């Protein structure tokens, strides 16, 4: 037999990425994070108000539950739908927090909310399908749709709509290829929630057209001006996405969940089996401790601390000249209009954001990441950092603007 000879010095042909990748844009906030990190390495004190990650971490009892799972050998695969005790604990949490009776069978534990959104898009979005969403919105949401061949349709949503998608907007934009909507309440980047009436009317409009509704509720636990309302209150045909990252302070643990219609559970289970096998087992065992009364007390204390930060930051920014027409009622973001600021770069959020970083040493996020509706006029502040650092950031920005 002739020996096959390989030539290791031969120049490899450049591989071509799938065409869908061209429609997915870089996450620009990470560029700001890299620039801030480089400044810190050079000894510059940068205050981060860019990344949407709580400055709190998992409480001790949650970390201990993870270590107990490791030491007991509870580290192997779980069912693709998640540990049964965890699904039951999540269902009980819906009852305690929102008065909702959710069958644990409908709950699917995922490797973070991102995996949940990927599963939802894999299950519901076909090639060429249009999915309506508000503009501004979290950029990855539209990219999830694109990854499965769909076409995100962003509809400009202003202060009058609380930066949210409304039933009237959905009705006006619904076309032959429209299949559903993807919304978030509270929202990233605006921190605003849909009102109960907005949620009910939007879901009714989508239902009347035979469409699907995916509602991202990962910031639902972090609401400040009244008891939150889940979209699940308005029907069993809604798909909601939630996470242990924000309210439960477990970002790097990569754990979230879906609530789906009962008829779709087999579909989601099949996809989860093939795409992820299961969510991280150790994180699932740890998450069981999140629902202990003493843990909930810790999380509620942290929620009040986020509210304290918001209650300082919003009026302070307004006093500096930032326009915030709708007070954010959830999450830990402020979406501010810079167009009336006393600064030569007030018409360009990217340039202003870089000036804030290099001149004031405050890292914020330009609006370019979040859509196409006036992104150059807006920046996003995250108040997921210590109160004292937020005070310092406002002082630095005041000097920049003076």
Coordinates of C-alpha atoms in Angstrom, one line a residue:
X1 CA 0.0 0.0 0.0
X2 CA 1.3 3.4 -0.9
X3 CA 2.1 5.5 2.1
X4 CA 0.2 8.8 2.4
X5 CA 2.6 11.7 2.9
X6 CA 1.4 14.9 4.5
X7 CA 3.1 18.2 3.9
X8 CA 3.0 20.2 7.2
X9 CA 4.6 23.2 5.6
X10 CA 1.8 23.7 3.1
X11 CA -0.2 26.9 3.7
X12 CA -3.7 26.1 5.1
X13 CA -6.6 27.4 3.2
X14 CA -8.6 30.1 5.1
X15 CA -11.8 28.6 6.4
X16 CA -15.0 30.4 5.5
X17 CA -17.4 31.2 8.4
X18 CA -21.1 30.6 8.0
X19 CA -22.9 33.5 6.3
X20 CA -25.2 34.0 9.4
X21 CA -22.1 35.1 11.3
X22 CA -21.9 38.3 9.1
X23 CA -25.1 39.5 10.5
X24 CA -24.0 39.2 14.2
X25 CA -22.2 42.3 15.4
X26 CA -19.5 42.5 18.1
X27 CA -20.6 43.3 21.6
X28 CA -19.1 46.8 21.9
X29 CA -19.5 47.0 25.6
X30 CA -16.7 44.4 25.9
X31 CA -14.4 46.8 24.0
X32 CA -15.0 49.5 26.6
X33 CA -14.3 46.8 29.3
X34 CA -10.9 46.0 27.6
X35 CA -10.0 49.7 27.4
X36 CA -10.8 50.2 31.1
X37 CA -8.8 47.1 32.0
X38 CA -5.8 48.4 30.1
X39 CA -6.0 51.7 32.0
X40 CA -6.2 49.9 35.3
X41 CA -3.0 47.9 34.4
X42 CA -1.3 51.2 34.1
X43 CA -2.3 52.2 37.6
X44 CA -5.3 54.4 36.7
X45 CA -8.3 54.3 39.0
X46 CA -11.3 53.6 36.7
X47 CA -14.8 53.4 38.0
X48 CA -16.8 50.8 36.1
X49 CA -20.4 51.6 35.3
X50 CA -20.4 49.5 32.2
X51 CA -20.9 45.8 32.8
X52 CA -24.3 44.5 33.9
X53 CA -23.0 42.2 36.6
X54 CA -23.9 42.5 40.3
X55 CA -21.0 43.5 42.6
X56 CA -22.5 40.9 45.0
X57 CA -21.6 37.3 44.8
X58 CA -23.4 34.1 45.9
X59 CA -24.2 34.0 49.6
X60 CA -22.1 31.7 51.8
X61 CA -24.9 29.1 52.1
X62 CA -25.1 28.9 48.3
X63 CA -21.3 28.4 48.0
X64 CA -21.4 25.8 50.8
X65 CA -24.1 23.9 48.9
X66 CA -21.8 23.8 45.9
X67 CA -18.9 22.5 47.9
X68 CA -21.2 19.9 49.6
X69 CA -22.2 18.7 46.1
X70 CA -18.6 18.3 45.1
X71 CA -17.6 16.5 48.2
X72 CA -20.5 14.1 48.0
X73 CA -19.8 13.3 44.4
X74 CA -23.0 14.8 43.1
X75 CA -21.3 16.1 40.0
X76 CA -22.5 13.9 37.2
X77 CA -25.1 14.7 34.5
X78 CA -28.6 15.5 35.5
X79 CA -31.8 15.1 33.5
X80 CA -31.8 17.5 30.6
X81 CA -34.7 19.4 32.1
X82 CA -32.8 19.9 35.3
X83 CA -32.9 18.4 38.8
X84 CA -36.4 17.7 39.9
X85 CA -36.0 19.3 43.4
X86 CA -34.7 22.5 41.7
X87 CA -37.6 22.7 39.3
X88 CA -40.0 22.2 42.2
X89 CA -38.2 24.9 44.2
X90 CA -38.5 27.3 41.3
X91 CA -42.2 26.5 41.0
X92 CA -42.6 27.2 44.7
X93 CA -40.8 30.5 44.3
X94 CA -43.4 31.6 41.7
X95 CA -46.1 30.8 44.2
X96 CA -44.4 32.7 47.1
X97 CA -43.3 35.7 45.1
X98 CA -46.0 36.2 42.5
X99 CA -48.9 34.0 43.6
X100 CA -48.6 31.9 40.4
X101 CA -49.3 28.1 40.3
X102 CA -46.7 26.8 37.8
X103 CA -46.4 23.1 37.2
X104 CA -42.7 22.1 37.7
X105 CA -43.0 20.0 34.6
X106 CA -43.1 23.2 32.6
X107 CA -39.8 24.5 34.1
X108 CA -36.6 23.8 32.2
X109 CA -33.3 24.5 33.9
X110 CA -30.7 25.9 31.4
X111 CA -27.1 26.9 31.3
X112 CA -27.9 30.5 31.9
X113 CA -30.6 32.7 30.4
X114 CA -28.6 32.8 27.2
X115 CA -29.0 29.0 26.7
X116 CA -32.7 29.4 27.5
X117 CA -33.0 32.0 24.8
X118 CA -31.1 29.9 22.3
X119 CA -33.4 26.9 23.1
X120 CA -36.4 29.1 22.6
X121 CA -35.2 30.4 19.2
X122 CA -34.2 26.9 18.2
X123 CA -37.7 25.7 18.9
X124 CA -39.7 28.5 17.4
X125 CA -37.7 30.4 14.8
X126 CA -37.4 29.0 11.2
X127 CA -35.3 30.3 8.4
X128 CA -36.7 33.7 7.2
X129 CA -39.1 34.2 10.2
X130 CA -39.4 37.7 11.5
X131 CA -39.4 38.4 15.2
X132 CA -40.5 41.8 16.6
X133 CA -38.6 43.4 19.4
X134 CA -38.3 46.9 20.8
X135 CA -35.4 49.3 20.0
X136 CA -33.4 49.8 22.2
X137 CA -33.0 46.2 23.5
X138 CA -30.3 43.8 24.7
X139 CA -28.1 43.1 21.5
X140 CA -27.7 39.4 22.0
X141 CA -31.5 38.9 21.8
X142 CA -31.6 39.9 18.2
X143 CA -28.4 37.9 17.5
X144 CA -30.1 34.7 19.0
X145 CA -32.8 35.1 16.4
X146 CA -30.3 35.6 13.6
X147 CA -28.3 32.5 14.7
X148 CA -31.3 30.4 13.7
X149 CA -31.9 32.0 10.4
X150 CA -34.6 34.4 11.6
X151 CA -34.8 38.2 11.0
X152 CA -35.1 40.4 14.1
X153 CA -37.3 43.5 13.4
X154 CA -36.5 46.3 15.8
X155 CA -39.3 48.8 16.3
X156 CA -38.3 52.2 17.7
X157 CA -39.7 52.5 21.2
X158 CA -39.5 55.8 23.1
X159 CA -40.3 57.2 26.4
X160 CA -44.0 57.3 25.7
X161 CA -43.9 53.5 25.4
X162 CA -41.5 53.1 28.4
X163 CA -39.0 51.9 25.7
X164 CA -41.1 48.8 25.4
X165 CA -43.0 47.0 22.6
X166 CA -46.7 47.8 22.6
X167 CA -49.7 45.9 21.1
X168 CA -50.3 48.8 18.7
X169 CA -46.7 48.7 17.5
X170 CA -46.9 44.9 17.0
X171 CA -50.2 45.1 15.1
X172 CA -48.8 47.8 12.8
X173 CA -45.6 45.9 12.0
X174 CA -47.0 42.4 11.8
X175 CA -46.4 41.0 8.3
X176 CA -46.6 37.8 6.4
X177 CA -43.3 36.4 7.7
X178 CA -43.8 37.6 11.3
X179 CA -43.9 34.7 13.8
X180 CA -43.7 36.3 17.2
X181 CA -42.2 38.8 19.6
X182 CA -39.2 38.9 22.0
X183 CA -39.3 41.4 24.8
X184 CA -37.7 42.0 28.2
X185 CA -39.2 43.3 31.3
X186 CA -37.4 44.9 33.1
X187 CA -35.3 45.8 30.1
X188 CA -31.6 46.1 29.4
X189 CA -30.5 48.9 28.7
X190 CA -33.4 51.0 29.9
X191 CA -34.3 49.5 33.3
X192 CA -38.0 50.0 32.5
X193 CA -40.7 47.4 32.9
X194 CA -43.8 46.8 30.9
X195 CA -46.9 47.8 32.8
X196 CA -49.4 45.0 33.5
X197 CA -51.7 46.5 30.9
X198 CA -49.0 46.7 28.3
X199 CA -48.1 43.1 28.9
X200 CA -51.6 41.8 28.8
X201 CA -52.5 43.8 25.6
X202 CA -49.3 42.8 23.8
X203 CA -49.8 39.1 24.6
X204 CA -53.4 39.3 23.5
X205 CA -52.4 40.9 20.2
X206 CA -49.7 38.2 19.5
X207 CA -52.1 35.4 20.5
X208 CA -54.8 36.7 18.1
X209 CA -52.3 36.3 15.3
X210 CA -51.2 32.9 16.3
X211 CA -47.7 34.0 17.1
X212 CA -45.3 33.2 20.0
X213 CA -44.2 35.5 22.8
X214 CA -40.8 35.1 24.5
X215 CA -40.5 37.3 27.6
X216 CA -37.1 37.8 29.1
X217 CA -37.7 38.3 32.9
X218 CA -34.1 37.9 34.2
X219 CA -34.3 41.2 36.1
X220 CA -37.7 40.5 37.5
X221 CA -36.5 40.1 41.0
X222 CA -34.9 43.5 40.9
X223 CA -37.9 45.8 40.8
X224 CA -38.3 48.9 43.0
X225 CA -41.6 50.7 42.6
X226 CA -44.2 48.0 43.1
X227 CA -44.6 44.3 43.0
X228 CA -43.5 42.8 39.7
X229 CA -45.9 41.1 37.4
X230 CA -44.8 38.0 35.4
X231 CA -46.1 37.5 31.8
X232 CA -47.1 34.1 33.1
X233 CA -50.0 35.8 34.8
X234 CA -51.6 36.3 31.4
X235 CA -51.7 32.8 30.0
X236 CA -50.0 29.4 29.8
X237 CA -48.9 30.0 26.2
X238 CA -46.2 32.4 27.1
X239 CA -42.5 31.4 27.2
X240 CA -40.5 33.2 29.9
X241 CA -36.8 33.2 30.5
X242 CA -35.2 33.8 33.9
X243 CA -31.8 33.5 35.5
X244 CA -29.8 33.0 38.7
X245 CA -27.3 35.6 37.5
X246 CA -28.9 38.9 38.5
X247 CA -31.2 38.8 41.5
X248 CA -29.4 35.6 42.8
X249 CA -25.9 37.1 42.1
X250 CA -24.6 33.9 40.3
X251 CA -23.4 35.3 37.0
X252 CA -20.4 32.9 36.5
X253 CA -22.4 29.8 37.6
X254 CA -24.2 29.8 34.3
X255 CA -27.7 28.8 35.4
X256 CA -31.1 29.9 34.4
X257 CA -34.5 28.5 33.5
X258 CA -37.4 28.6 31.1
X259 CA -41.1 28.3 31.7
X260 CA -42.8 26.9 28.5
X261 CA -46.3 25.7 27.5
X262 CA -46.9 22.1 28.5
X263 CA -47.3 21.0 24.9
X264 CA -43.7 22.2 24.1
X265 CA -41.9 20.5 26.9
X266 CA -41.0 17.4 24.8
X267 CA -39.6 19.8 22.1
X268 CA -37.5 21.7 24.5
X269 CA -36.3 18.5 26.2
X270 CA -35.2 17.0 22.9
X271 CA -33.3 20.2 22.0
X272 CA -31.7 20.5 25.4
X273 CA -30.5 16.9 25.3
X274 CA -28.8 17.4 22.0
X275 CA -27.5 21.0 22.4
X276 CA -26.4 21.1 26.1
X277 CA -27.0 17.7 27.7
X278 CA -27.8 19.5 31.0
X279 CA -27.1 22.7 32.9
X280 CA -24.0 22.6 35.2
X281 CA -24.8 20.1 37.9
X282 CA -22.9 21.7 40.7
X283 CA -24.6 25.0 40.1
X284 CA -28.0 23.3 40.2
X285 CA -27.3 21.8 43.6
X286 CA -26.0 25.2 44.8
X287 CA -29.1 27.0 43.5
X288 CA -31.3 24.9 45.8
X289 CA -30.0 27.0 48.7
X290 CA -31.1 30.2 47.0
X291 CA -34.7 29.6 48.0
X292 CA -34.0 29.2 51.7
X293 CA -35.7 32.0 53.7
X294 CA -32.4 33.2 55.1
X295 CA -31.0 33.5 51.5
X296 CA -34.1 35.3 50.2
X297 CA -33.6 37.8 53.1
X298 CA -30.1 38.5 51.8
X299 CA -31.3 38.9 48.3
X300 CA -34.0 41.3 49.4
X301 CA -31.5 43.4 51.3
X302 CA -29.4 43.6 48.1
X303 CA -32.4 44.6 46.1
X304 CA -33.0 47.5 48.5
X305 CA -29.3 48.5 48.1
X306 CA -29.7 48.6 44.3
X307 CA -32.8 50.8 44.8
X308 CA -30.8 53.2 47.1
X309 CA -28.2 53.5 44.3
X310 CA -30.8 54.2 41.7
X311 CA -32.5 56.8 43.9
X312 CA -29.2 58.6 44.1
X313 CA -27.9 58.2 40.6
X314 CA -31.0 59.2 38.5
X315 CA -31.5 62.7 40.1
X316 CA -27.7 63.2 40.2
X317 CA -27.4 62.6 36.4
X318 CA -30.4 64.8 35.7
X319 CA -28.8 67.6 37.6
X320 CA -25.7 67.2 35.4
X321 CA -27.8 67.6 32.3
X322 CA -28.5 64.0 31.3
X323 CA -32.1 63.6 30.1
X324 CA -33.9 60.6 31.7
X325 CA -37.5 60.9 30.7
X326 CA -38.6 57.6 32.3
X327 CA -37.3 56.7 35.8
X328 CA -36.1 53.1 35.5
X329 CA -38.1 50.9 37.8
X330 CA -36.0 47.7 37.6
X331 CA -32.6 46.0 36.8
X332 CA -29.6 48.2 37.5
X333 CA -29.4 50.4 34.4
X334 CA -30.0 54.0 33.5
X335 CA -30.4 54.9 29.8
X336 CA -29.6 58.5 29.5
X337 CA -29.9 61.0 26.6
X338 CA -26.7 63.1 26.3
X339 CA -27.7 65.4 23.5
X340 CA -28.3 68.4 25.7
X341 CA -25.1 68.1 27.7
X342 CA -22.6 71.0 27.9
X343 CA -19.9 69.0 26.1
X344 CA -18.5 69.2 22.6
X345 CA -19.1 65.4 22.1
X346 CA -22.7 65.4 23.2
X347 CA -23.8 64.4 19.8
X348 CA -21.8 61.2 19.6
X349 CA -22.2 58.6 22.4
X350 CA -19.2 56.6 21.4
X351 CA -16.9 59.6 21.5
X352 CA -18.5 60.9 24.7
X353 CA -18.1 57.5 26.3
X354 CA -14.4 57.4 25.4
X355 CA -14.0 60.9 26.8
X356 CA -15.7 59.8 30.0
X357 CA -13.2 57.0 30.2
X358 CA -10.0 58.8 29.3
X359 CA -10.7 62.2 30.9
X360 CA -13.0 61.3 33.9
X361 CA -11.9 57.7 34.3
X362 CA -15.6 56.5 34.4
X363 CA -16.5 53.6 32.1
X364 CA -20.0 53.7 30.6
X365 CA -21.6 52.1 27.5
X366 CA -22.5 54.0 24.3
X367 CA -25.9 53.4 22.8
X368 CA -24.5 51.7 19.7
X369 CA -24.9 48.2 21.2
X370 CA -28.6 48.5 21.8
X371 CA -30.2 49.2 18.4
X372 CA -30.7 51.8 15.8
X373 CA -33.1 54.3 17.4
X374 CA -30.9 57.3 18.3
X375 CA -28.0 55.3 19.7
X376 CA -25.6 58.3 19.3
X377 CA -27.8 60.3 21.7
X378 CA -27.8 57.7 24.5
X379 CA -25.4 56.0 27.0
X380 CA -26.1 53.3 29.5
X381 CA -25.0 53.5 33.1
X382 CA -24.9 50.4 35.3
X383 CA -25.2 51.0 39.0
X384 CA -24.1 47.5 39.9
X385 CA -21.1 48.9 41.8
X386 CA -20.6 50.3 45.3
X387 CA -22.6 53.4 46.3
X388 CA -19.5 55.3 47.2
X389 CA -18.0 54.6 43.8
X390 CA -21.2 55.9 42.2
X391 CA -20.9 59.1 44.2
X392 CA -17.3 59.4 43.0
X393 CA -18.3 58.8 39.4
X394 CA -20.9 61.5 39.5
X395 CA -18.3 63.9 40.9
X396 CA -15.9 63.1 38.1
X397 CA -18.5 63.5 35.4
X398 CA -19.5 66.8 36.9
X399 CA -15.9 68.0 36.5
X400 CA -15.8 66.7 32.9
X401 CA -19.0 68.6 32.0
X402 CA -17.9 71.8 33.8

